[in-house]
C-alpha cells in the first residue's frame, strides 16, 4: 500500500519525510508475472467476431464509458481504476457462495451476478486480480439456466489486475463465476493462531478499499456501481463469520453462515472476517464483535456509540443501515478503521483503556452518511468521502464531548495537513482536492489532503453560510443523493445551484481555489484552542530547561499529550529524553498513539533504552499509520536501516499484504540518509 495514504500512514511530524521517494517502484510490485490471457472460449462460428474484439480489448486500459444509469454516478464519470463498463450493463445483485479454506489460504466458490434489466451489451466485463476463474455459466431469462458462457481473462495491468470478459446476450439475467482466490490475494489477510489474542484459532479478514475487492470477488470494482448482496460462507465449525451485512450474534453448529445486505453498496464495501468471535451488545442498535479475550474491553471502550448514533441522526437524518456494530480485529489490521456497512472494522490500538481514541468510531460511523450513502464516483473524488466524513466526525464529537474537545481534534488535523502539504510541496497536484490518479495505484495519491483540506473547505462553507443553513444543506444532500455516487463536479454543481446560489455567498468562497488548486487556500478557517495553548506553555517551559516533573500536566488526555509530543524539538539529548520518560512513562504507554509519537523521537535521537519497546511495537502492530513513519525514520541512518531490516524479517510474515508491500518499498529502496 500507499506509501502516501498518509492520513493512514503518517503519525506525527515524522510524516515530513518524503513518502514520494519510491513511488516509481510501486509499479514493480504489482507487475510481477503478467500471464498470457487464459482463453476459456469455446469458439463457435458466430463468436469469432466477439473473440477478435476481445483480443483487441484485453489488456487495454479501462475504457472511457462509465455510465449514468440509475444508481450510478449522477453524471457519467470515467473510473480509470476499473475495467468494467457499467454504462452498458450493470450488476445489481451479487450472490456469493464461499468456502473458507484456512489450510490452503484460499476462498473457493461462486459469485452469481444479477444484471440490471435493459442492458444492451453482448459482453460483461468484470475486474479480477489474482483470481483463478474455473468456469462461467449464465441464466438467460428464457428459461435457459446454467448455460456455459465463453469468457476470457485479459492481460495483467499493474494495480488493476485482469479484465474478465464474459459473453452474454441481452436476455442474460445472471452470470455465475466459479473461481478461487490465491493465498497472496491483496485484500485478504490470513492470520496464524499466534497472531490472535486467543492464540488458538486462525483468523481471516478482508480490506477491499480502494480496488482490492477484485482480489477476492470478481465484480464491477468501481464505486460508481452499487449492488445488493447475499452470501453463504462455510468456515470451520469453531469459528464465526461476519460480513458487511446482517450478521449472526452466535456461532452456528455447522460453520455455515448466511448473510443479506439489502441496501445497495459499492464493491469496496464488501467485507468478510472469520475468527473466534463473540458479540456484546452496546444498546438497542449497536454492539461489538471481538475475540473473547478482547470483547469486554472493547464494549467498555465503545460505550458512547449509541450517543454518537443519536448525534449523527439528529444532524444528518436517519441511519439507514439497520444496526451499527464494530468488529475489533487483531493488531495486524492495516488501518485504524474501515467503514464496512453495518460493521465497522477497527484496529485494537484504539482500545486505550480510557475511551480517548473513540473519534475513530465517530469517523467510521459518519461514513454511514458520507461515503456509504453518498459515495465518491471515482477515487479522484475521494475527498467527497473522507473530507465530508472528517467534518461529520468532528460535529458528532462536538455534540457528544463538547466544542473544546472537537477543536483539539481539528487542530491536530490542521497540523497533519500542514505537514503533508509541506512534504508533498505546495505546488504538488496531489495537494488538490480533486486528484488525478490515472495510471497509479489510487492509494498512492490518497493523503491527509482529502481528509483535512476537505474538512476545512466544509468548515469554511459553514462559517460563511452559518451553521443552521449549512446543516440544512447537508441533511438535504444526504437525502437527495442517498445510495448514489457523485463526482466532484456533481457536488460543485449541486452546491452552486443550492447554497451558493446566493451570490454573495458564492463570491465569498473561492471554490475554484479550494477544490482545483494545490496548496493551502488563503481562506483557511482559524482554530483556537485554549487547551492546546496551555500545553504549548508547558512545552515552552520544558524546552527552556524546566524539568519534566515541574510541568503542569495534570488531567491531560491523549490529545494534549499528542500536542506535547509533536511539539518537542527534533533533536534532544539522551538525558532530556530520559527526563521525559522517567516522569511520564512514555516508553511504557499502553496508548498506541502516544507510544508511536514518542518512538518517533526515540528513533530520531537514537534513544536506546526504548529500543526493546520499539521492537515490540514494530512486531506487534500492523497499523500502517504507525509503522510507515517509524520504518522511514529508521531507514534514514545506516544503523537504523540494519535494525529495521532485522526486525522486519521477523515481522513481515505477520503483516497484512498492504502493510508488507509498503514496508518492502521503504526498506528496499531507501538508502541511508535517503
Ligand atoms: N475508508 C478509510 C480507510 C481507507 C481509505 C482504506 C482509503 C483504504 C483506502 C477509513 O474511513 C479511514 O479514514 N480510516 C482512518 C481513520 C481516521 C481518519 C479516524 C484510519 O484508518 O486511520
Ligand atoms: Zn474515512
XYZ file of C-alpha atoms and ligand atoms in Angstrom:
697
model
C 0.000 0.000 0.000
C 0.119 3.513 -0.212
C 3.282 4.828 0.968
C 1.384 8.044 0.787
C -2.001 7.139 2.134
C -0.743 9.446 4.716
C -3.840 10.112 6.763
C -3.491 6.474 7.490
C 0.267 6.269 7.481
C 1.628 9.466 8.939
C 1.557 9.830 12.634
C 3.376 12.849 13.830
C 5.830 15.197 12.270
C 7.829 12.222 11.092
C 5.479 12.409 8.160
C 7.700 15.148 6.838
C 9.999 12.552 5.386
C 9.277 12.217 1.727
C 6.829 9.442 1.118
C 7.134 10.103 -2.555
C 10.718 8.967 -2.979
C 9.969 5.462 -4.061
C 6.736 5.967 -5.863
C 8.008 4.711 -9.166
C 8.784 1.356 -7.643
C 5.229 0.666 -6.688
C 4.598 -0.497 -10.222
C 7.262 -3.144 -9.907
C 5.456 -4.709 -7.029
C 2.300 -5.329 -8.992
C 3.940 -6.000 -12.304
C 5.021 -9.436 -11.185
C 4.053 -12.101 -13.683
C 1.861 -10.897 -16.496
C 0.390 -14.187 -17.605
C -0.913 -14.655 -21.088
C -4.633 -14.298 -21.413
C -6.260 -17.537 -20.368
C -8.708 -18.078 -23.176
C -11.656 -20.017 -21.974
C -13.571 -19.635 -25.211
C -15.302 -22.411 -26.982
C -15.310 -20.604 -30.234
C -18.354 -21.062 -32.401
C -18.628 -19.550 -35.866
C -20.763 -16.656 -34.688
C -18.379 -15.864 -31.914
C -15.277 -15.225 -33.945
C -16.089 -11.580 -34.199
C -16.574 -11.273 -30.476
C -13.296 -13.067 -29.974
C -11.472 -10.646 -32.219
C -12.982 -7.748 -30.313
C -11.866 -9.304 -27.091
C -8.327 -9.758 -28.264
C -8.271 -6.098 -29.046
C -9.741 -5.173 -25.706
C -7.951 -7.499 -23.365
C -5.090 -5.843 -21.623
C -6.212 -2.401 -22.678
C -6.613 0.305 -20.154
C -10.165 0.729 -18.874
C -12.457 2.353 -21.380
C -13.952 5.745 -21.130
C -17.570 4.793 -20.979
C -18.563 4.793 -17.338
C -22.293 5.173 -17.451
C -25.072 7.191 -15.963
C -27.577 4.502 -15.091
C -29.918 4.816 -12.172
C -27.924 4.010 -9.081
C -24.715 5.115 -10.693
C -22.844 8.358 -10.816
C -25.193 11.289 -11.237
C -23.108 12.482 -14.139
C -21.103 9.980 -16.090
C -17.595 9.734 -14.804
C -14.777 7.676 -16.050
C -13.319 5.387 -13.460
C -9.751 4.818 -14.563
C -9.340 2.085 -11.972
C -11.882 -0.332 -13.321
C -12.211 -2.376 -16.497
C -15.968 -2.540 -16.027
C -18.300 -0.766 -18.419
C -21.365 -0.262 -16.278
C -22.828 2.175 -18.781
C -23.546 -0.850 -20.960
C -24.632 -3.357 -18.377
C -24.544 -3.031 -14.601
C -24.571 -5.633 -11.851
C -27.449 -5.053 -9.424
C -27.106 -8.006 -7.078
C -24.317 -10.339 -6.016
C -24.914 -13.833 -4.675
C -21.748 -15.115 -3.082
C -21.134 -18.704 -2.110
C -17.757 -19.217 -0.492
C -15.825 -21.836 1.339
C -13.015 -20.532 3.510
C -10.045 -22.905 3.337
C -7.632 -21.947 6.109
C -5.272 -24.734 5.237
C -4.662 -23.630 1.676
C -5.418 -19.985 2.442
C -7.885 -19.655 -0.377
C -11.541 -18.823 -0.859
C -13.336 -21.189 -3.182
C -16.743 -20.631 -4.599
C -19.131 -18.912 -6.903
C -20.113 -15.311 -7.490
C -23.534 -15.001 -9.120
C -24.026 -11.559 -10.598
C -27.530 -10.473 -11.466
C -27.596 -7.900 -14.238
C -29.835 -4.889 -14.347
C -32.525 -5.440 -16.952
C -32.434 -3.430 -20.130
C -28.737 -3.795 -20.851
C -27.763 -3.970 -24.484
C -24.267 -5.341 -24.150
C -23.086 -8.652 -25.535
C -20.330 -8.858 -23.003
C -19.926 -8.230 -19.321
C -16.509 -7.051 -18.158
C -15.559 -7.712 -14.552
C -12.487 -6.732 -12.573
C -10.281 -9.504 -11.225
C -6.807 -9.656 -9.767
C -5.049 -12.848 -8.748
C -8.258 -14.838 -9.208
C -8.380 -18.231 -10.848
C -11.577 -18.486 -12.837
C -12.673 -22.034 -13.445
C -15.954 -21.764 -15.229
C -18.623 -19.240 -16.155
C -22.280 -20.059 -16.724
C -25.325 -17.884 -17.175
C -29.080 -17.833 -16.786
C -30.649 -16.427 -19.896
C -34.132 -15.424 -18.873
C -35.845 -17.538 -21.498
C -35.641 -20.477 -19.129
C -32.148 -21.453 -20.190
C -30.320 -21.921 -16.899
C -26.662 -22.660 -16.366
C -25.690 -22.137 -19.988
C -21.931 -22.444 -20.438
C -20.601 -18.929 -21.146
C -17.488 -18.028 -23.034
C -15.019 -15.940 -21.113
C -11.510 -14.561 -21.352
C -9.079 -13.074 -18.895
C -7.103 -10.169 -20.327
C -3.505 -9.245 -19.653
C -2.426 -8.143 -16.234
C -2.276 -4.382 -15.758
C -0.306 -3.061 -12.786
C -2.592 -2.447 -9.781
C -5.713 -3.176 -11.804
C -5.386 -6.880 -12.409
C -7.071 -8.554 -15.352
C -10.398 -7.848 -17.025
C -12.690 -10.872 -17.113
C -14.783 -10.587 -20.245
C -17.855 -12.791 -20.411
C -20.052 -13.292 -23.443
C -23.700 -12.557 -22.617
C -26.881 -11.825 -24.529
C -29.370 -9.006 -23.932
C -31.563 -11.663 -22.277
C -28.907 -12.759 -19.780
C -30.129 -12.286 -16.225
C -27.446 -13.863 -14.075
C -23.800 -14.715 -14.660
C -22.189 -17.321 -12.374
C -18.424 -17.258 -11.982
C -16.798 -20.288 -10.341
C -13.447 -19.202 -9.020
C -10.873 -19.320 -6.293
C -8.698 -16.664 -4.745
C -4.969 -17.078 -4.228
C -3.057 -17.093 -0.936
C -1.455 -13.782 -1.913
C -4.790 -12.008 -2.565
C -4.034 -8.451 -1.503
C -7.376 -7.848 0.213
C -7.171 -10.871 2.442
C -5.052 -11.447 5.493
C -4.833 -14.980 6.823
C -3.656 -14.963 10.417
C -1.992 -17.839 12.201
C -3.341 -18.551 15.706
C -0.267 -16.855 17.294
C -1.356 -13.592 15.722
C -4.669 -13.545 17.552
C -5.482 -12.647 21.135
C -6.596 -16.198 21.930
C -3.661 -17.886 20.145
C -5.801 -20.950 19.493
C -7.622 -20.333 16.228
C -6.753 -18.858 12.859
C -8.373 -15.622 11.719
C -9.146 -14.002 8.406
C -10.239 -10.544 7.350
C -10.574 -8.627 4.106
C -9.875 -4.996 3.239
C -11.436 -4.107 -0.112
C -10.949 -0.341 -0.337
C -9.822 1.034 -2.664
C -9.546 -1.513 -5.501
C -8.903 -4.794 -3.756
C -12.399 -6.308 -3.768
C -11.396 -7.785 -7.123
C -8.745 -9.908 -5.394
C -11.442 -11.940 -3.651
C -14.655 -11.382 -5.652
C -14.942 -10.914 -9.417
C -17.039 -7.760 -9.667
C -17.519 -4.343 -11.246
C -14.964 -2.920 -8.873
C -15.822 0.733 -9.158
C -17.545 2.949 -6.593
C -19.865 4.145 -9.367
C -21.800 0.861 -9.272
C -23.924 -0.295 -6.344
C -25.435 -3.677 -5.768
C -27.191 -5.566 -3.008
C -25.777 -8.908 -1.942
C -26.377 -12.135 -0.146
C -23.795 -14.690 0.805
C -23.346 -18.179 2.147
C -19.978 -18.703 3.778
C -18.630 -22.018 5.077
C -15.991 -21.851 7.810
C -14.526 -24.297 10.353
C -17.252 -25.001 12.925
C -15.360 -23.412 15.841
C -15.238 -20.029 14.084
C -17.803 -17.305 13.353
C -18.088 -15.437 10.055
C -19.243 -11.824 9.820
C -19.684 -9.540 6.835
C -20.673 -6.004 5.875
C -24.250 -7.254 6.081
C -26.840 -8.567 8.543
C -24.784 -10.607 10.966
C -25.184 -13.507 13.372
C -24.512 -12.942 17.067
C -23.830 -16.596 17.853
C -21.772 -19.299 16.224
C -23.683 -21.887 14.205
C -23.215 -25.591 14.843
C -22.119 -26.396 11.317
C -19.975 -23.362 10.451
C -22.349 -22.259 7.691
C -23.374 -18.589 7.765
C -25.906 -16.811 5.600
C -25.818 -13.070 5.033
C -28.033 -10.484 3.445
C -27.186 -6.911 2.568
C -30.441 -5.350 1.383
C -29.055 -1.858 0.794
C -27.055 -1.386 -2.399
C -23.329 -0.840 -1.799
C -20.272 -0.254 -3.944
C -17.776 -3.117 -4.166
C -15.163 -1.516 -1.917
C -17.553 -2.059 0.986
C -17.638 -5.837 0.559
C -16.065 -7.306 3.659
C -15.649 -10.619 5.427
C -13.991 -11.644 8.677
C -13.731 -15.100 10.219
C -12.425 -15.926 13.653
C -13.179 -16.948 17.193
C -15.609 -14.090 17.727
C -18.044 -13.118 20.414
C -20.701 -10.448 20.395
C -21.589 -7.920 23.123
C -24.489 -5.555 22.844
C -23.894 -1.837 23.407
C -27.569 -0.887 23.233
C -30.566 -1.381 21.022
C -28.885 -0.765 17.693
C -25.195 -1.322 18.252
C -22.705 -3.843 19.546
C -19.151 -5.130 19.300
C -17.598 -8.297 17.949
C -14.143 -9.351 19.064
C -12.221 -12.324 20.301
C -13.401 -13.412 23.764
C -10.164 -12.061 25.304
C -10.885 -8.581 23.955
C -14.639 -8.238 23.771
C -15.298 -6.877 27.288
C -12.596 -4.244 26.981
C -13.968 -3.270 23.591
C -17.525 -2.981 24.880
C -16.301 -0.719 27.692
C -14.273 1.461 25.356
C -17.122 1.986 22.898
C -19.819 2.804 25.436
C -20.553 6.130 23.703
C -21.520 4.516 20.397
C -25.282 4.871 20.842
C -24.840 8.546 21.783
C -22.811 9.037 18.639
C -25.515 7.439 16.503
C -28.124 9.687 18.119
C -25.963 12.771 17.492
C -25.382 11.825 13.868
C -29.077 11.147 13.249
C -30.050 14.441 14.824
C -27.696 16.256 12.475
C -27.927 14.300 9.246
C -31.118 12.286 9.271
C -31.924 8.632 9.872
C -29.260 5.953 9.992
C -30.253 3.825 7.021
C -28.382 0.590 7.595
C -30.271 -1.102 10.407
C -27.655 -1.986 13.022
C -24.261 -0.387 13.618
C -21.716 -2.827 15.020
C -17.953 -2.683 15.412
C -15.572 -5.561 14.833
C -12.279 -5.282 16.712
C -9.634 -7.089 14.718
C -6.243 -8.447 15.706
C -3.439 -5.830 15.737
C -2.271 -6.621 12.213
C -5.264 -4.746 10.752
C -3.520 -2.211 8.490
C -5.836 0.728 9.165
C -7.378 2.488 12.095
C -10.855 1.763 10.880
C -12.801 0.769 7.797
C -16.417 1.792 7.342
C -17.783 -1.544 6.172
C -21.544 -1.003 6.275
C -23.335 -2.317 9.371
C -19.954 -3.497 10.686
C -17.046 -1.090 11.095
C -13.704 -2.920 11.134
C -11.371 -1.420 13.744
C -7.840 -1.757 14.999
C -7.405 -2.831 18.624
C -4.914 0.040 19.004
C -7.844 2.333 19.804
C -8.571 0.369 22.966
C -6.599 2.831 25.079
C -8.429 1.922 28.277
C -9.688 5.472 28.763
C -12.043 5.917 25.790
C -9.798 8.662 24.434
C -9.464 7.330 20.889
C -13.118 6.859 20.019
C -13.157 9.700 17.492
C -12.347 6.844 15.149
C -15.760 5.333 15.857
C -17.376 8.701 15.155
C -15.437 8.774 11.895
C -16.419 5.310 10.669
C -19.997 5.844 11.815
C -20.106 9.152 9.918
C -19.266 7.229 6.751
C -22.756 5.734 7.046
C -23.808 9.073 5.530
C -20.737 10.390 3.728
C -19.247 7.548 1.740
C -21.620 4.660 2.208
C -24.841 6.541 1.456
C -23.429 9.227 -0.843
C -20.341 7.784 -2.457
C -17.410 9.132 -4.431
C -17.958 8.083 -8.041
C -14.237 7.580 -8.675
C -11.133 7.567 -6.487
C -10.242 11.005 -7.855
C -13.234 12.203 -5.834
C -12.029 10.504 -2.650
C -12.312 13.776 -0.710
C -16.106 13.572 -1.104
C -15.908 10.500 1.119
C -13.198 11.463 3.555
C -13.366 15.265 3.780
C -17.102 15.100 4.474
C -16.555 12.291 6.940
C -13.956 14.191 8.938
C -16.381 17.128 9.044
C -19.216 14.883 10.267
C -16.871 13.120 12.693
C -15.939 16.399 14.359
C -19.543 17.549 14.507
C -20.505 14.276 16.183
C -17.600 14.635 18.618
C -18.673 18.193 19.365
C -22.230 17.015 20.123
C -21.077 14.246 22.424
C -17.919 15.721 24.023
C -18.196 19.466 23.525
C -16.537 22.110 21.420
C -13.104 22.309 23.114
C -12.643 18.590 22.506
C -13.623 18.808 18.835
C -11.333 21.804 18.382
C -8.376 19.813 19.667
C -9.086 17.211 17.006
C -9.376 19.913 14.356
C -6.076 21.474 15.354
C -4.263 18.151 15.264
C -5.792 17.677 11.819
C -4.558 21.081 10.750
C -1.049 20.080 11.813
C -1.344 16.898 9.787
C -2.454 18.870 6.752
C 0.401 21.314 7.002
C 2.918 18.519 7.430
C 1.510 16.691 4.416
C 1.446 19.726 2.168
C 4.947 20.591 3.352
C 6.097 17.103 2.445
C 4.380 16.952 -0.949
C 5.257 20.549 -1.792
C 2.585 23.262 -2.022
C 2.552 23.100 -5.812
C 2.096 19.323 -5.979
C -1.008 18.202 -7.855
C -1.614 15.721 -5.037
C -2.401 18.643 -2.744
C -5.539 19.430 -4.754
C -8.863 18.118 -3.548
C -9.673 16.556 -6.908
C -6.986 14.054 -7.678
C -5.616 12.717 -10.909
C -4.852 9.102 -10.211
C -4.833 7.771 -13.759
C -2.130 5.169 -14.207
C -1.433 4.984 -10.491
C -2.488 2.872 -7.585
C -5.276 5.013 -6.096
C -3.764 4.546 -2.654
C -0.742 6.457 -3.886
C -2.482 9.774 -4.147
C -4.700 9.488 -1.088
C -3.429 11.607 1.755
C -4.410 13.982 4.519
C -5.315 16.426 1.814
C -8.614 14.641 1.082
C -9.344 14.371 4.796
C -8.225 17.687 6.182
C -8.378 20.102 3.275
C -11.786 18.572 2.598
C -12.755 19.141 6.215
C -11.592 22.745 6.185
C -13.473 23.500 2.984
C -16.724 22.349 4.578
C -15.883 24.278 7.702
C -15.214 27.332 5.572
C -18.615 26.988 3.887
C -20.236 26.506 7.285
C -18.582 29.684 8.547
C -19.782 31.688 5.571
C -23.317 30.296 5.364
C -23.921 29.926 9.071
C -24.300 26.629 10.828
C -28.053 26.403 10.500
C -28.107 26.819 6.762
C -25.160 24.538 6.253
C -26.686 21.805 8.401
C -29.890 22.012 6.384
C -27.862 21.849 3.184
C -26.012 18.731 4.302
C -29.127 16.994 5.507
C -30.798 17.593 2.183
C -27.660 16.490 0.329
C -27.643 13.092 2.057
C -31.342 12.592 1.317
C -31.202 13.723 -2.244
C -28.194 11.647 -3.218
C -28.804 8.673 -0.945
C -27.452 5.451 -2.488
C -25.859 7.312 -5.356
C -22.312 8.027 -6.426
C -21.140 11.557 -7.145
C -18.195 13.189 -8.801
C -16.638 16.393 -7.522
C -18.233 18.202 -10.462
C -21.670 16.847 -9.474
C -21.141 18.162 -5.974
C -19.951 21.559 -7.149
C -22.968 21.880 -9.472
C -25.289 20.985 -6.648
C -23.629 23.404 -4.259
C -23.734 26.254 -6.749
C -27.372 25.682 -7.538
C -28.444 25.491 -3.883
C -26.488 27.044 -1.027
C -24.170 29.114 -3.198
C -26.942 30.294 -5.498
C -26.877 33.170 -3.022
C -24.469 35.409 -4.974
C -22.826 36.963 -2.014
C -22.043 33.609 -0.502
C -20.841 32.265 -3.817
C -18.393 35.141 -4.135
C -17.190 34.726 -0.599
C -15.989 31.166 -1.047
C -13.332 30.673 -3.636
C -14.444 27.174 -4.564
C -12.182 27.133 -7.560
C -9.128 27.643 -5.377
C -10.246 25.218 -2.685
C -11.092 22.377 -4.999
C -8.928 22.643 -8.061
C -5.735 24.354 -6.929
C -2.859 22.978 -4.901
C -1.587 24.113 -1.527
C -3.232 25.698 1.485
C -6.053 28.048 0.421
C -5.859 31.649 1.531
C -9.135 31.488 3.434
C -8.278 28.688 5.858
C -10.510 28.876 8.930
C -8.676 29.819 12.093
C -8.924 27.481 15.061
C -8.303 28.462 18.588
C -7.798 26.035 21.415
C -7.221 27.214 24.942
C -6.437 23.678 25.944
C -3.593 23.486 23.458
C -2.391 26.967 24.383
C -1.843 25.614 27.890
C 0.027 22.611 26.507
C 2.198 24.892 24.404
C 3.122 26.881 27.502
C 4.340 23.716 29.214
C 6.221 22.748 26.109
C 7.967 26.110 26.054
C 8.899 25.701 29.699
C 10.402 22.277 29.132
C 12.308 23.385 26.048
C 13.565 26.298 28.107
C 15.105 23.892 30.602
C 12.390 23.243 33.203
C 12.454 19.640 34.419
C 9.578 17.416 33.304
C 8.466 16.871 36.886
C 7.858 20.622 37.229
C 5.406 20.784 34.331
C 1.679 21.189 34.891
C 0.257 18.162 33.091
C -2.459 17.074 35.487
C -5.561 15.837 33.761
C -4.031 15.710 30.297
C -5.685 13.271 27.950
C -4.302 11.667 24.803
C -4.792 14.764 22.695
C -2.850 17.065 24.991
C -0.047 14.519 25.096
C -0.024 14.288 21.333
C 0.195 18.046 21.058
C 3.068 17.979 23.515
C 4.948 15.173 21.785
C 4.503 16.724 18.350
C 5.879 19.997 19.639
C 9.096 18.593 21.085
C 12.303 19.619 19.321
C 13.714 17.397 16.574
C 16.953 16.961 18.413
C 17.080 16.098 22.085
C 19.916 14.853 24.259
C 19.613 11.458 25.915
C 19.357 12.916 29.408
C 16.438 15.109 28.390
C 14.646 12.171 26.813
C 15.335 10.188 29.953
C 13.864 13.060 31.999
C 10.647 12.916 29.990
C 10.467 9.159 30.056
C 11.131 8.816 33.776
C 8.444 11.384 34.541
C 5.741 10.496 32.033
C 6.447 6.825 31.296
C 6.098 7.203 27.526
C 8.038 4.031 26.717
C 5.588 2.002 28.764
C 2.497 3.763 27.493
C -0.372 1.455 26.651
C -1.716 4.106 24.305
C -0.559 3.341 20.765
C -0.903 6.945 19.575
C 1.233 8.287 22.394
C 3.747 5.482 22.104
C 4.098 5.942 18.331
C 4.635 9.692 18.697
C 7.252 9.022 21.388
C 9.013 6.295 19.405
C 9.446 8.755 16.578
C 11.671 10.836 18.876
C 13.316 7.692 20.170
C 14.438 6.733 16.672
C 15.289 10.269 15.577
C 17.582 10.658 18.575
C 18.857 7.093 18.906
C 17.487 6.769 22.448
C 18.496 3.190 23.161
C 16.648 2.469 26.417
C 13.403 2.471 24.423
C 14.606 0.125 21.662
C 13.060 -3.018 23.147
C 9.708 -1.212 23.225
C 10.271 -0.074 19.653
C 10.889 -3.629 18.552
C 7.804 -4.896 20.375
C 5.739 -2.195 18.719
C 7.016 -2.927 15.222
C 6.463 -6.658 15.573
C 3.176 -6.484 17.431
C 1.195 -3.960 15.392
C 0.416 -3.802 11.682
C -1.263 -0.411 11.505
C 0.414 1.457 8.678
C -0.111 4.872 10.142
C 2.314 3.899 12.913
C 4.682 1.630 11.043
C 5.299 3.706 7.965
C 6.862 6.739 9.672
C 8.857 4.606 12.089
C 10.388 2.459 9.378
C 11.175 5.590 7.394
C 12.877 7.157 10.358
C 14.886 4.012 10.893
C 15.827 3.758 7.237
C 17.352 7.225 7.360
C 20.551 6.019 9.034
C 22.751 3.048 8.339
C 22.410 1.550 11.808
C 18.709 2.221 11.801
C 18.239 0.564 8.439
C 20.089 -2.501 9.589
C 17.978 -2.729 12.713
C 14.797 -2.145 10.699
C 15.687 -4.938 8.287
C 16.405 -7.318 11.144
C 13.109 -6.552 12.838
C 11.212 -6.641 9.573
C 12.463 -10.102 8.689
C 10.627 -11.325 11.753
C 7.624 -9.048 11.442
C 6.859 -9.315 7.744
C 5.017 -12.640 7.855
C 2.683 -11.131 10.449
C 1.751 -8.047 8.410
C -1.217 -7.595 6.087
C -0.193 -7.693 2.379
C -0.835 -3.930 2.194
C 1.468 -3.237 5.105
C 4.154 -5.601 3.849
C 4.103 -4.036 0.382
C 4.518 -0.610 1.894
C 7.389 -1.573 4.180
C 9.042 -3.521 1.344
C 9.263 -0.258 -0.511
C 10.691 1.641 2.400
C 13.362 -0.844 3.314
C 14.137 -1.982 -0.183
C 14.592 1.391 -1.709
C 15.574 3.999 0.812
C 19.303 4.142 1.169
C 20.908 5.506 4.323
C 20.103 9.171 4.582
C 17.543 8.822 1.798
N -12.022 4.497 4.498
C -10.914 4.804 5.316
C -9.803 3.791 5.198
C -9.212 3.631 3.807
C -9.093 4.698 2.942
C -8.786 2.400 3.396
C -8.564 4.518 1.677
C -8.256 2.219 2.133
C -8.151 3.277 1.267
C -11.332 4.945 6.774
O -12.588 5.516 6.959
C -10.378 5.890 7.448
O -10.320 7.016 7.056
N -9.659 5.409 8.448
C -8.761 6.189 9.237
C -9.500 6.632 10.464
C -9.239 8.000 10.927
C -9.279 9.068 9.911
C -10.151 8.325 12.092
C -7.580 5.335 9.630
O -7.612 4.123 9.343
O -6.628 5.818 10.204
Zn -12.644 7.561 6.484
